[in-house]
Coordinates of C-alpha atoms in Angstrom, one line a residue:
Chain A
M1 CA -31.9 -31.0 -157.4
T2 CA -28.9 -32.1 -159.4
Q3 CA -27.0 -28.9 -158.8
K4 CA -23.4 -29.3 -157.7
I5 CA -22.6 -28.1 -154.2
A6 CA -19.9 -25.4 -154.4
V7 CA -19.4 -24.9 -150.6
A8 CA -20.3 -27.3 -147.9
V9 CA -20.0 -26.4 -144.2
D10 CA -20.5 -29.3 -141.7
D11 CA -21.0 -28.8 -137.9
L12 CA -18.8 -25.7 -137.9
T13 CA -18.2 -24.1 -134.5
V14 CA -16.0 -21.1 -134.0
A15 CA -15.3 -19.4 -130.7
Y16 CA -13.4 -16.4 -129.5
N17 CA -12.3 -16.8 -126.0
Y18 CA -14.6 -19.8 -125.4
K19 CA -17.7 -17.8 -126.5
P20 CA -19.2 -19.4 -129.6
V21 CA -19.5 -16.9 -132.5
L22 CA -20.8 -19.6 -134.8
W23 CA -22.5 -22.6 -133.4
D24 CA -22.8 -25.9 -135.2
I25 CA -23.4 -24.5 -138.6
D26 CA -24.5 -26.8 -141.4
L27 CA -24.7 -25.1 -144.8
S28 CA -24.7 -26.1 -148.4
I29 CA -24.2 -23.5 -151.1
P30 CA -25.2 -24.7 -154.6
E31 CA -23.0 -23.7 -157.6
G32 CA -24.1 -20.7 -159.5
V33 CA -26.0 -18.8 -156.9
L34 CA -25.7 -15.1 -156.0
M35 CA -26.2 -15.4 -152.2
A36 CA -26.5 -12.9 -149.4
I37 CA -25.6 -13.8 -145.9
V38 CA -27.7 -11.7 -143.6
G39 CA -28.0 -11.4 -139.8
P40 CA -27.6 -8.8 -137.1
N41 CA -24.3 -7.4 -135.9
G42 CA -22.3 -10.0 -134.1
A43 CA -24.1 -12.8 -135.9
G44 CA -20.8 -14.2 -137.2
K45 CA -21.3 -13.4 -140.9
S46 CA -17.7 -12.3 -141.5
T47 CA -16.5 -15.1 -139.2
L48 CA -18.3 -17.6 -141.3
I49 CA -16.5 -16.4 -144.5
K50 CA -13.2 -16.2 -142.7
S51 CA -13.5 -19.7 -141.4
I52 CA -14.5 -21.1 -144.8
L53 CA -11.3 -19.5 -146.2
G54 CA -9.1 -20.9 -143.4
I55 CA -8.3 -17.4 -142.0
I56 CA -9.8 -18.4 -138.7
D57 CA -9.4 -21.9 -137.2
P58 CA -12.7 -23.4 -136.1
I59 CA -12.9 -25.4 -132.9
A60 CA -15.0 -28.0 -134.6
G61 CA -16.4 -28.9 -137.9
S62 CA -15.2 -28.9 -141.5
V63 CA -15.5 -27.0 -144.7
T64 CA -15.2 -28.3 -148.2
I65 CA -15.0 -26.4 -151.5
Y66 CA -16.2 -28.7 -154.4
G67 CA -15.7 -31.6 -152.1
K68 CA -12.1 -30.9 -151.1
P69 CA -10.6 -28.9 -148.3
Y70 CA -10.0 -25.2 -148.9
S71 CA -6.2 -25.5 -148.8
R72 CA -6.4 -27.7 -152.0
Q73 CA -8.9 -25.4 -153.7
R74 CA -7.4 -22.0 -153.2
D75 CA -7.2 -21.3 -156.9
K76 CA -11.0 -21.7 -157.2
V77 CA -11.8 -19.0 -154.6
A78 CA -11.5 -15.2 -154.5
Y79 CA -12.0 -13.1 -151.5
V80 CA -12.9 -9.4 -151.0
P81 CA -12.3 -8.5 -147.3
Q82 CA -14.0 -5.6 -145.6
K83 CA -12.6 -2.4 -146.9
G84 CA -11.8 -1.2 -143.4
S85 CA -9.6 -4.2 -142.7
V86 CA -6.5 -2.7 -144.5
D87 CA -4.5 0.4 -144.1
W88 CA -5.2 2.5 -147.1
D89 CA -2.1 4.7 -146.4
F90 CA 0.1 1.8 -147.4
P91 CA 2.6 3.0 -150.0
T92 CA 1.2 1.4 -153.1
T93 CA -0.9 2.1 -156.2
A94 CA -4.4 0.9 -157.4
L95 CA -2.8 -1.2 -160.1
D96 CA -0.4 -2.8 -157.6
V97 CA -3.3 -3.8 -155.2
V98 CA -5.1 -5.4 -158.1
M99 CA -2.0 -7.3 -159.1
M100 CA -2.0 -8.9 -155.6
G101 CA -5.0 -10.9 -156.9
T102 CA -2.5 -12.8 -159.2
Y103 CA -0.2 -13.7 -156.4
G104 CA -2.1 -16.8 -155.5
S105 CA -1.7 -18.4 -158.9
L106 CA 2.0 -17.5 -158.9
G107 CA 2.7 -19.3 -155.6
W108 CA 5.7 -18.5 -153.4
I109 CA 8.7 -16.5 -154.6
K110 CA 7.7 -16.2 -158.3
R111 CA 7.1 -12.6 -159.3
P112 CA 4.3 -11.1 -161.3
G113 CA 5.2 -10.3 -164.9
A114 CA 3.6 -8.8 -168.0
K115 CA 0.8 -11.4 -168.2
Q116 CA -0.3 -10.6 -164.6
K117 CA -0.1 -6.9 -165.3
K118 CA -2.3 -7.3 -168.4
Q119 CA -4.9 -9.3 -166.3
A120 CA -4.8 -6.5 -163.6
L121 CA -5.4 -3.8 -166.2
E122 CA -8.3 -5.7 -167.7
A123 CA -9.9 -6.1 -164.2
L124 CA -9.4 -2.3 -163.6
E125 CA -11.1 -1.6 -166.8
K126 CA -14.1 -3.9 -165.9
V127 CA -14.7 -1.9 -162.7
G128 CA -14.2 1.4 -164.4
M129 CA -11.0 2.3 -162.6
L130 CA -8.4 2.1 -165.4
A131 CA -7.9 5.9 -165.3
F132 CA -6.8 5.6 -161.7
K133 CA -4.3 2.8 -162.1
G134 CA -1.3 4.8 -161.0
R135 CA -3.0 6.6 -158.1
Q136 CA -1.9 6.0 -154.6
I137 CA -4.7 4.1 -152.8
S138 CA -5.3 6.7 -150.1
Q139 CA -6.1 9.2 -152.8
L140 CA -9.2 7.2 -153.8
S141 CA -12.7 7.6 -152.5
G142 CA -14.4 4.9 -150.5
G143 CA -16.3 3.7 -153.5
Q144 CA -13.2 3.6 -155.7
Q145 CA -11.3 1.7 -153.0
Q146 CA -14.1 -0.9 -153.0
R147 CA -13.9 -1.2 -156.7
I148 CA -10.2 -1.8 -156.5
F149 CA -10.9 -4.6 -154.1
L150 CA -13.5 -6.1 -156.5
A151 CA -11.0 -5.8 -159.4
R152 CA -8.5 -7.7 -157.3
A153 CA -10.9 -10.5 -156.8
L154 CA -11.8 -10.5 -160.5
V155 CA -8.2 -11.0 -161.4
Q156 CA -8.2 -14.2 -159.4
N157 CA -10.6 -15.6 -162.0
A158 CA -12.1 -17.9 -159.5
A159 CA -15.2 -20.1 -159.4
I160 CA -16.4 -18.9 -156.1
Y161 CA -16.3 -15.3 -154.8
F162 CA -16.6 -14.3 -151.2
M163 CA -17.2 -10.7 -150.4
D164 CA -17.4 -9.1 -146.9
E165 CA -19.8 -6.1 -147.0
P166 CA -18.8 -4.8 -150.4
F167 CA -21.5 -2.1 -150.2
Q168 CA -20.3 -0.7 -146.9
G169 CA -19.8 3.1 -147.2
V170 CA -20.0 3.3 -151.0
D171 CA -22.0 5.7 -153.1
A172 CA -25.1 4.7 -155.1
T173 CA -23.2 4.6 -158.4
T174 CA -20.6 2.3 -157.1
E175 CA -23.2 0.1 -155.5
I176 CA -25.0 -0.4 -158.8
A177 CA -21.7 -0.9 -160.6
I178 CA -20.7 -3.6 -158.1
I179 CA -24.0 -5.4 -158.2
N180 CA -24.0 -5.4 -162.0
I181 CA -20.6 -7.1 -161.9
L182 CA -21.8 -9.6 -159.4
K183 CA -24.8 -10.5 -161.6
E184 CA -22.4 -10.9 -164.6
L185 CA -20.3 -13.3 -162.5
R186 CA -23.4 -15.4 -161.7
K187 CA -24.4 -15.4 -165.4
A188 CA -20.9 -16.7 -166.2
G189 CA -21.7 -19.6 -163.8
K190 CA -19.8 -18.4 -160.8
T191 CA -20.9 -18.7 -157.2
V192 CA -21.0 -15.4 -155.4
I193 CA -21.4 -15.2 -151.6
V194 CA -21.9 -11.7 -150.1
V195 CA -22.1 -10.6 -146.5
H196 CA -24.9 -8.1 -146.7
H197 CA -26.5 -5.5 -144.4
D198 CA -29.3 -3.9 -146.3
L199 CA -32.3 -6.1 -146.1
Q200 CA -34.3 -3.9 -148.5
T201 CA -32.1 -4.8 -151.4
V202 CA -31.9 -8.5 -150.8
P203 CA -34.8 -9.5 -153.2
E204 CA -33.5 -7.2 -155.9
Y205 CA -29.9 -8.1 -155.8
F206 CA -29.7 -11.8 -154.8
D207 CA -31.4 -15.0 -155.7
W208 CA -30.3 -17.0 -152.7
V209 CA -30.0 -16.1 -149.1
T210 CA -28.6 -17.4 -145.8
F211 CA -30.0 -16.3 -142.5
L212 CA -27.4 -16.4 -139.7
N213 CA -27.4 -15.5 -136.1
V214 CA -24.7 -17.5 -134.4
K215 CA -26.7 -20.5 -135.4
H216 CA -27.7 -21.2 -139.0
I217 CA -31.4 -20.3 -139.4
A218 CA -32.2 -20.9 -143.0
T219 CA -30.7 -21.1 -146.5
G220 CA -32.5 -21.2 -149.8
P221 CA -33.9 -19.3 -152.7
V222 CA -34.9 -15.7 -151.8
K223 CA -38.3 -16.1 -153.3
D224 CA -39.0 -19.1 -151.0
I225 CA -37.5 -18.2 -147.7
F226 CA -37.0 -14.4 -147.6
N227 CA -40.1 -13.9 -145.4
D228 CA -41.2 -12.5 -142.1
D229 CA -40.9 -15.8 -140.3
N230 CA -37.1 -16.1 -141.0
L231 CA -36.4 -12.4 -140.5
T232 CA -38.1 -12.6 -137.1
K233 CA -36.2 -15.7 -136.2
T234 CA -32.9 -14.0 -137.2
Y235 CA -33.4 -10.5 -135.9
G236 CA -35.7 -11.2 -133.0
I237 CA -38.2 -8.5 -134.0
N238 CA -41.0 -8.5 -136.4
Y239 CA -40.0 -7.3 -139.8
K240 CA -43.5 -7.3 -141.4
V241 CA -43.5 -3.6 -141.8
A242 CA -39.9 -3.1 -142.6
V243 CA -39.6 -5.4 -145.6
Q244 CA -42.4 -5.7 -148.1
Q245 CA -42.1 -8.4 -150.7
Chain B
M1 CA 41.9 -0.6 -144.7
S2 CA 42.3 2.2 -142.1
P3 CA 40.2 1.9 -138.9
S4 CA 38.4 5.0 -139.9
I5 CA 37.1 3.4 -143.1
E6 CA 36.4 0.2 -141.4
I7 CA 34.2 1.9 -138.8
Q8 CA 32.3 3.8 -141.5
L9 CA 31.8 0.6 -143.4
I10 CA 30.5 -1.2 -140.4
A11 CA 28.2 1.7 -139.5
A12 CA 26.8 2.1 -143.0
I13 CA 26.2 -1.7 -143.6
T14 CA 24.6 -2.0 -140.1
A15 CA 22.3 0.9 -141.0
A16 CA 21.3 -0.6 -144.3
A17 CA 20.6 -4.0 -142.6
C18 CA 18.4 -2.3 -140.0
A19 CA 16.6 -0.1 -142.5
I20 CA 15.1 -3.0 -144.5
P21 CA 13.2 -4.8 -141.8
G22 CA 12.4 -1.4 -140.4
V23 CA 10.3 -0.5 -143.4
F24 CA 8.0 -3.5 -142.8
L25 CA 7.9 -2.9 -139.0
V26 CA 6.8 0.7 -139.5
L27 CA 4.2 -0.3 -142.1
R28 CA 2.9 -3.1 -139.8
K29 CA 2.7 -0.5 -137.0
M30 CA 5.1 -2.7 -135.0
A31 CA 7.8 -0.1 -134.4
L32 CA 7.7 -0.8 -130.6
I33 CA 8.4 -4.5 -131.0
S34 CA 11.9 -3.6 -132.4
D35 CA 12.5 -1.8 -129.1
A36 CA 11.4 -4.8 -127.2
I37 CA 13.6 -7.2 -129.3
S38 CA 16.6 -4.9 -129.0
H39 CA 16.4 -5.1 -125.2
S40 CA 15.4 -8.6 -124.6
I41 CA 18.1 -10.2 -126.8
L42 CA 20.5 -9.3 -124.0
P43 CA 20.1 -12.5 -122.0
G44 CA 20.7 -14.4 -125.3
I45 CA 23.9 -12.5 -125.9
V46 CA 25.1 -13.0 -122.3
I47 CA 24.3 -16.7 -122.3
G48 CA 25.9 -17.1 -125.7
F49 CA 29.0 -15.3 -124.4
M50 CA 29.2 -17.5 -121.3
I51 CA 29.2 -20.6 -123.5
T52 CA 31.5 -19.4 -126.2
Q53 CA 33.6 -16.7 -124.5
D54 CA 33.6 -14.9 -127.8
L55 CA 31.5 -11.8 -128.5
A56 CA 31.6 -12.3 -132.3
S57 CA 30.6 -15.9 -132.3
P58 CA 27.8 -16.9 -134.7
W59 CA 26.3 -18.9 -131.7
L60 CA 25.8 -15.7 -129.9
I61 CA 23.8 -14.2 -132.8
L62 CA 21.7 -17.3 -133.0
L63 CA 21.0 -17.4 -129.3
A64 CA 20.2 -13.7 -129.2
A65 CA 17.9 -14.1 -132.2
V66 CA 16.1 -16.9 -130.3
S67 CA 15.5 -14.6 -127.4
G68 CA 14.2 -12.0 -129.8
I69 CA 11.6 -14.6 -131.1
I70 CA 10.8 -15.6 -127.5
T71 CA 10.1 -11.9 -126.8
V72 CA 7.6 -11.8 -129.7
V73 CA 6.0 -15.0 -128.6
L74 CA 5.7 -13.9 -125.0
V75 CA 4.2 -10.6 -126.0
E76 CA 1.6 -12.3 -128.2
L77 CA 0.8 -14.9 -125.4
I78 CA 0.2 -12.2 -122.8
Q79 CA -1.8 -10.2 -125.3
K80 CA -3.9 -13.2 -126.2
T81 CA -5.2 -13.6 -122.7
G82 CA -7.1 -10.4 -123.3
L83 CA -6.1 -9.1 -119.8
V84 CA -3.7 -6.5 -121.0
K85 CA -3.3 -4.6 -124.3
E86 CA -0.4 -5.1 -126.8
D87 CA 1.7 -2.0 -125.7
T88 CA 1.4 -3.1 -122.1
A89 CA 2.4 -6.6 -122.9
I90 CA 5.5 -5.2 -124.7
G91 CA 6.3 -3.1 -121.7
L92 CA 6.0 -6.1 -119.4
V93 CA 8.2 -8.5 -121.4
F94 CA 11.3 -6.6 -122.5
P95 CA 12.3 -5.1 -119.2
A96 CA 11.9 -8.5 -117.6
L97 CA 14.2 -10.2 -120.1
F98 CA 16.6 -7.2 -120.2
S99 CA 17.0 -7.2 -116.4
V100 CA 17.8 -11.0 -116.6
G101 CA 20.6 -10.0 -119.0
V102 CA 21.9 -7.2 -116.8
L103 CA 21.9 -9.6 -113.8
L104 CA 23.8 -12.2 -115.8
I105 CA 26.4 -9.7 -116.8
A106 CA 26.9 -8.5 -113.3
Q107 CA 27.2 -12.1 -112.0
N108 CA 29.4 -13.6 -114.7
A109 CA 31.0 -11.2 -117.1
N110 CA 32.6 -8.6 -114.8
D111 CA 36.1 -9.3 -116.0
V112 CA 35.5 -9.0 -119.7
H113 CA 34.6 -6.2 -122.0
L114 CA 30.9 -7.1 -122.0
D115 CA 29.6 -4.4 -119.7
V116 CA 26.4 -2.5 -119.3
D117 CA 27.7 0.6 -121.0
A118 CA 28.7 -1.4 -124.1
V119 CA 25.3 -3.0 -124.1
L120 CA 23.4 0.2 -124.0
L121 CA 25.6 2.3 -126.3
G122 CA 27.6 0.0 -128.4
E123 CA 31.4 0.0 -129.0
L124 CA 31.7 1.0 -132.6
A125 CA 35.1 2.7 -132.0
F126 CA 36.5 -0.6 -130.8
A127 CA 35.1 -2.8 -133.6
P128 CA 38.3 -2.7 -135.7
F129 CA 40.3 -4.2 -132.9
D130 CA 38.5 -7.6 -133.1
R131 CA 40.0 -9.1 -136.3
L132 CA 39.0 -12.1 -138.3
I133 CA 42.0 -14.2 -139.1
V134 CA 41.7 -16.8 -141.8
G135 CA 44.7 -19.0 -142.4
G136 CA 46.9 -16.6 -140.6
I137 CA 45.8 -13.7 -142.8
D138 CA 44.0 -10.7 -141.4
V139 CA 40.8 -10.2 -143.5
G140 CA 39.3 -7.4 -141.6
P141 CA 37.2 -6.7 -138.5
K142 CA 34.9 -9.6 -137.4
S143 CA 31.9 -7.4 -137.0
L144 CA 32.2 -6.1 -140.6
W145 CA 32.0 -9.7 -141.8
T146 CA 29.1 -10.6 -139.6
I147 CA 27.0 -7.6 -140.5
T148 CA 27.8 -7.9 -144.2
A149 CA 26.6 -11.5 -144.1
I150 CA 23.4 -10.5 -142.4
L151 CA 22.8 -7.7 -144.9
S152 CA 23.3 -10.1 -147.8
F153 CA 21.0 -12.6 -146.2
T154 CA 18.4 -9.9 -145.6
I155 CA 18.6 -8.7 -149.2
I156 CA 18.2 -12.2 -150.6
L157 CA 15.2 -12.8 -148.4
L158 CA 13.7 -9.4 -149.4
I159 CA 14.1 -10.1 -153.1
A160 CA 12.8 -13.7 -152.8
F161 CA 9.8 -12.9 -150.6
Y162 CA 9.0 -9.3 -151.7
K163 CA 5.6 -10.0 -152.9
E164 CA 4.7 -12.2 -149.9
L165 CA 5.9 -9.5 -147.5
K166 CA 4.0 -6.8 -149.3
V167 CA 0.7 -8.7 -149.4
S168 CA 0.9 -10.0 -145.9
T169 CA 1.7 -6.5 -144.6
F170 CA -1.0 -4.8 -146.6
D171 CA -3.8 -7.3 -146.3
I172 CA -3.4 -10.1 -143.8
G173 CA -6.8 -11.6 -144.7
L174 CA -6.0 -11.9 -148.4
S175 CA -2.6 -13.1 -147.7
S176 CA -4.0 -15.9 -145.6
A177 CA -6.7 -16.8 -148.2
L178 CA -4.1 -16.9 -151.0
G179 CA -2.0 -19.4 -149.0
F180 CA 0.8 -17.1 -148.0
S181 CA 0.7 -17.8 -144.3
P182 CA 0.8 -14.5 -142.4
V183 CA 2.1 -16.4 -139.4
I184 CA 5.2 -17.6 -141.3
M185 CA 5.8 -14.1 -142.8
H186 CA 5.4 -12.6 -139.3
Y187 CA 7.9 -14.8 -137.7
G188 CA 10.2 -14.7 -140.7
L189 CA 10.3 -10.9 -140.4
M190 CA 10.7 -11.1 -136.6
S191 CA 13.6 -13.5 -137.0
V192 CA 15.3 -11.2 -139.5
A193 CA 14.7 -8.2 -137.3
S194 CA 16.1 -10.1 -134.3
V195 CA 19.2 -11.3 -136.1
T196 CA 19.8 -7.8 -137.5
T197 CA 19.3 -6.2 -134.1
V198 CA 21.9 -8.6 -132.6
A199 CA 24.5 -7.6 -135.1
A200 CA 23.7 -3.9 -134.9
F201 CA 23.7 -4.2 -131.1
D202 CA 27.5 -4.7 -131.2
A203 CA 27.9 -1.4 -133.1
V204 CA 25.3 0.9 -131.7
G205 CA 23.9 -0.7 -128.5
A206 CA 20.4 -1.6 -127.3
I207 CA 18.9 1.8 -127.2
L208 CA 20.2 3.3 -130.5
V209 CA 19.5 0.3 -132.7
V210 CA 15.9 1.2 -132.5
A211 CA 16.6 4.5 -134.1
L212 CA 18.4 2.7 -137.0
I213 CA 15.4 0.5 -137.6
I214 CA 12.6 3.0 -137.2
T215 CA 13.8 6.4 -138.2
P216 CA 14.9 5.8 -141.8
A217 CA 11.6 4.1 -142.6
A218 CA 9.6 6.8 -140.9
A219 CA 11.4 9.4 -142.9
A220 CA 11.0 7.5 -146.2
Y221 CA 7.3 7.0 -145.5
L222 CA 6.8 10.8 -145.6
L223 CA 8.5 11.1 -149.0
T224 CA 7.1 8.4 -151.2
T225 CA 4.0 6.3 -151.9
D226 CA 5.9 3.5 -153.5
L227 CA 7.1 0.6 -151.4
K228 CA 10.2 0.0 -153.4
K229 CA 11.2 3.6 -153.2
M230 CA 10.5 3.6 -149.5
L231 CA 12.9 0.7 -149.1
A232 CA 15.6 2.4 -151.2
L233 CA 15.2 5.7 -149.4
S234 CA 15.4 4.1 -146.0
V235 CA 18.6 2.4 -146.9
L236 CA 20.0 5.7 -148.3
F237 CA 19.0 7.6 -145.2
G238 CA 20.4 5.0 -142.9
T239 CA 23.8 4.7 -144.6
S240 CA 24.2 8.4 -145.2
S241 CA 23.4 9.2 -141.5
A242 CA 25.8 6.5 -140.4
I243 CA 28.7 8.0 -142.4
G244 CA 27.6 11.6 -141.6
G245 CA 27.3 10.6 -137.9
Y246 CA 30.8 9.2 -137.9
W247 CA 32.3 12.4 -139.2
F248 CA 30.1 14.5 -136.8
A249 CA 31.5 12.4 -133.9
R250 CA 35.0 13.0 -135.1
A251 CA 34.4 16.7 -135.3
I252 CA 33.0 17.1 -131.8
D253 CA 34.9 14.2 -130.3
A254 CA 31.8 12.3 -129.1
S255 CA 30.2 8.9 -129.2
I256 CA 29.8 7.6 -132.7
A257 CA 26.5 5.8 -132.0
G258 CA 25.1 8.9 -130.4
S259 CA 26.2 11.1 -133.3
I260 CA 24.7 8.7 -135.9
T261 CA 21.4 8.8 -134.1
T262 CA 21.5 12.5 -133.8
V263 CA 22.1 12.9 -137.5
L264 CA 19.3 10.5 -138.2
G265 CA 17.0 12.5 -135.9
L266 CA 17.9 15.8 -137.6
L267 CA 17.4 14.2 -141.0
F268 CA 13.9 13.0 -139.9
L269 CA 13.1 16.4 -138.5
I270 CA 14.0 18.1 -141.8
I271 CA 11.9 15.7 -143.8
Y272 CA 9.0 15.9 -141.3
L273 CA 8.9 19.6 -141.8
F274 CA 9.7 19.9 -145.5
A275 CA 8.4 16.7 -147.2
P276 CA 6.6 17.9 -150.3
S277 CA 3.1 16.5 -149.6
K278 CA 3.1 14.8 -146.2
G279 CA 5.4 17.2 -144.4
L280 CA 4.2 19.5 -141.6
I281 CA 4.6 22.7 -143.6
A282 CA 2.9 21.2 -146.7
V283 CA 0.0 20.0 -144.7
L284 CA -0.5 23.4 -143.0
L285 CA -0.2 25.2 -146.4
K286 CA -2.7 22.7 -147.8
Q287 CA -5.1 23.4 -145.0
S288 CA -4.9 27.1 -145.4
S289 CA -5.5 26.9 -149.1
Q290 CA -8.4 24.6 -148.5
R291 CA -9.9 27.3 -146.2
I292 CA -9.5 29.8 -149.0
E293 CA -11.0 27.5 -151.5
V294 CA -14.0 26.7 -149.4
S295 CA -14.4 30.5 -149.1
L296 CA -14.1 30.8 -152.9
L297 CA -16.8 28.2 -153.3
T298 CA -19.1 29.9 -150.8
F299 CA -18.5 33.2 -152.7
L300 CA -19.3 31.7 -156.1
L301 CA -22.4 30.0 -154.7
H302 CA -23.5 33.4 -153.3
L303 CA -23.0 35.0 -156.7
N304 CA -24.9 32.1 -158.3
N305 CA -27.8 32.5 -156.0
H306 CA -28.2 36.3 -156.2
D307 CA -28.7 38.3 -159.3
S308 CA -29.2 41.8 -158.0
L309 CA -26.4 44.4 -158.5
E310 CA -26.5 45.3 -154.8
E311 CA -25.8 41.7 -153.7
R312 CA -22.9 41.5 -156.1
S313 CA -21.1 44.7 -155.3
V314 CA -17.6 44.4 -153.9
A315 CA -18.3 46.5 -150.8
H316 CA -21.4 44.5 -150.0
L317 CA -19.5 41.2 -150.1
Q318 CA -17.3 42.3 -147.3
E319 CA -20.1 43.2 -144.9
H320 CA -22.7 40.6 -146.1
I321 CA -20.7 37.5 -146.1
N322 CA -19.0 38.8 -143.0
W323 CA -15.5 38.5 -144.2
Q324 CA -12.4 40.5 -143.2
R325 CA -11.1 42.8 -145.9
V326 CA -7.9 40.6 -146.3
K327 CA -9.9 37.4 -146.7
A328 CA -12.4 39.0 -149.1
K329 CA -9.5 40.3 -151.2
S330 CA -7.6 37.0 -151.4
V331 CA -10.9 35.2 -152.4
L332 CA -11.6 37.8 -155.0
D333 CA -8.0 37.5 -156.3
L334 CA -8.2 33.8 -156.5
A335 CA -11.5 33.9 -158.4
L336 CA -10.1 36.5 -160.8
K337 CA -6.9 34.6 -161.3
N338 CA -8.9 31.5 -162.3
N339 CA -11.1 33.6 -164.6
M340 CA -14.2 32.7 -162.7
I341 CA -15.5 36.2 -162.2
V342 CA -15.2 39.6 -163.8
I343 CA -15.4 42.8 -161.9
D344 CA -17.1 45.6 -163.7
N345 CA -17.6 48.9 -162.0
K346 CA -17.2 47.3 -158.6
V347 CA -19.9 44.7 -159.4
V348 CA -18.9 41.1 -159.6
S349 CA -20.3 38.7 -162.1
L350 CA -19.7 35.0 -162.7
T351 CA -18.0 34.1 -166.0
Q352 CA -19.1 31.0 -167.9
K353 CA -16.2 29.2 -166.4
G354 CA -17.3 30.3 -162.9
L355 CA -20.8 29.1 -163.6
D356 CA -19.6 25.7 -164.8
F357 CA -17.3 25.3 -161.9
T358 CA -20.1 26.2 -159.4
E359 CA -22.5 23.8 -160.9
K360 CA -20.0 20.9 -160.9
A361 CA -19.1 21.7 -157.3
I362 CA -22.8 21.7 -156.3
E363 CA -23.3 18.4 -158.0
Y364 CA -20.2 17.0 -156.3
I365 CA -21.4 18.2 -152.9
I366 CA -24.9 16.8 -153.4
T367 CA -24.0 13.5 -155.0
N368 CA -20.5 13.0 -153.7
K369 CA -19.6 11.5 -157.1
D370 CA -15.9 11.8 -157.7
E371 CA -16.1 11.5 -161.4
K372 CA -17.6 14.9 -161.7
I373 CA -14.5 16.7 -160.4
E374 CA -11.6 14.6 -161.8
D375 CA -10.5 17.5 -164.0
M376 CA -10.8 20.0 -161.1
K377 CA -8.5 18.1 -158.8
D378 CA -5.3 19.5 -160.3
D379 CA -6.3 23.1 -159.6
F380 CA -7.9 22.7 -156.2
F381 CA -6.8 21.1 -153.0
L382 CA -10.4 21.0 -151.8
F383 CA -11.3 18.1 -153.9
R384 CA -8.3 16.0 -153.3
G385 CA -9.8 14.3 -150.2

């Protein structure tokens, strides 16, 4: 394969209180894939994303984005944290949250202006939330909040998108809206990496998959490696009945 | 300037300087840490005083701010061991440091006007006695200059780092991913809070400074959903309570610091009760109208499901849906007012509007799709989540 490697993880080990959450992970993510990271609860899926983004410090190993450390590639990466990780009672509006996506390109001290506002409004339109731009964020439904987060990532106009459970607690309409946007991103040549819970939808939504359970189990095209063998290795029980390909 | 005006100025500027970091502490759910800082800066102040023999020395402020930071670091270190929770860690650290300060005062500062009373309650009334003399000219009380410098510094930092403060307070993960180190922002905020606390300490003491930091922000939080307005309102509440408190103290001949805090407390109580959407009364009213609206919906669904005249007679509704007369009447009135039903010869029928409303509501309940009810949100609390 001559595909470029977007994200490379080498010998990554992360521990909380000396208990490894991720153990010696080696992982290469090719450019342009729409990839699910699957694994049971406590498998370290969110931790993997957070350590790639430098939010958590690993005890060993390294991560590169297009061959360079993340700290030099911030402008190439957008991140959608878990919806539950923020306080939605924070005094701010939908538009303002989306504007936060532009802060990275501005750097320290510089303030967002008309150009950033325009970008934010366009992103809101893309996720169908333009009508809600002035609404206080606690007044939005769970699905709408998730779309706001997605819009904030779109504003970053990155090459690689990391999303931590974007389908958690959203209604069916929002789920379809989100996956359509993710597929559009892939079409535009972006790399999209999603922590995902619903195994049933993996073959339909994604073209690439990583199995993770503290250790890295497998990474590859869904059609090649999304099978009983890997599911059993990851989840420890036989998934033959649960997932039919 | 008369001492009266000087005291009011010091109080108002102190309140403003406290209110700004207070907003971010409240939003970060770190209100307690300001309590910890305000107590544990005492050893810093005492050691600073022992070295400089001057209560208004900048070294004192610096040393006290350092002990504020040490508090935060200690709390985090203890918490990180996982053996105790954060609130316990705070409760362990600040009394320890505070008691060191108290012992140091008792040992070394008996003969000067640094005593435990002053530390706890402040000495605002004496502030005008300590003058700053520059080139032989009296330019005003020292503490006025100190706190003005700190407020200016705080405002400059706030303007420069507003967006960084906002993003790191709202979403620590994004802030870190974007390269705005939450650790730097955290310690920056803690430093400002410590410095401000030290300066305010002089005016209102270790216990009441917490009120100046937390109360204005807590009150503003109930009134607005905009961070900038929250900052402006906090400063307004802080300064007006400071001036109001001064005059209240004059009127009843009591401690200025105590009066300022009392006024702040009363102001908070009023806002807590009467704030338009987040206040206690508004919330209770909202809950009671939600109950009526749920009843209205139940009633409309009942009408939608039953065609027979008997099921739709006014008298039947009372016994069949098992509602009290008063409740049945208020639901009927609400439905009539919104043109959702007509009553003809004591028989109730849905209007077209009532039918549409019911169908939309059913669809919302079944699908939980918010788009369906956007236009209903203005009329009904029920759908406002």
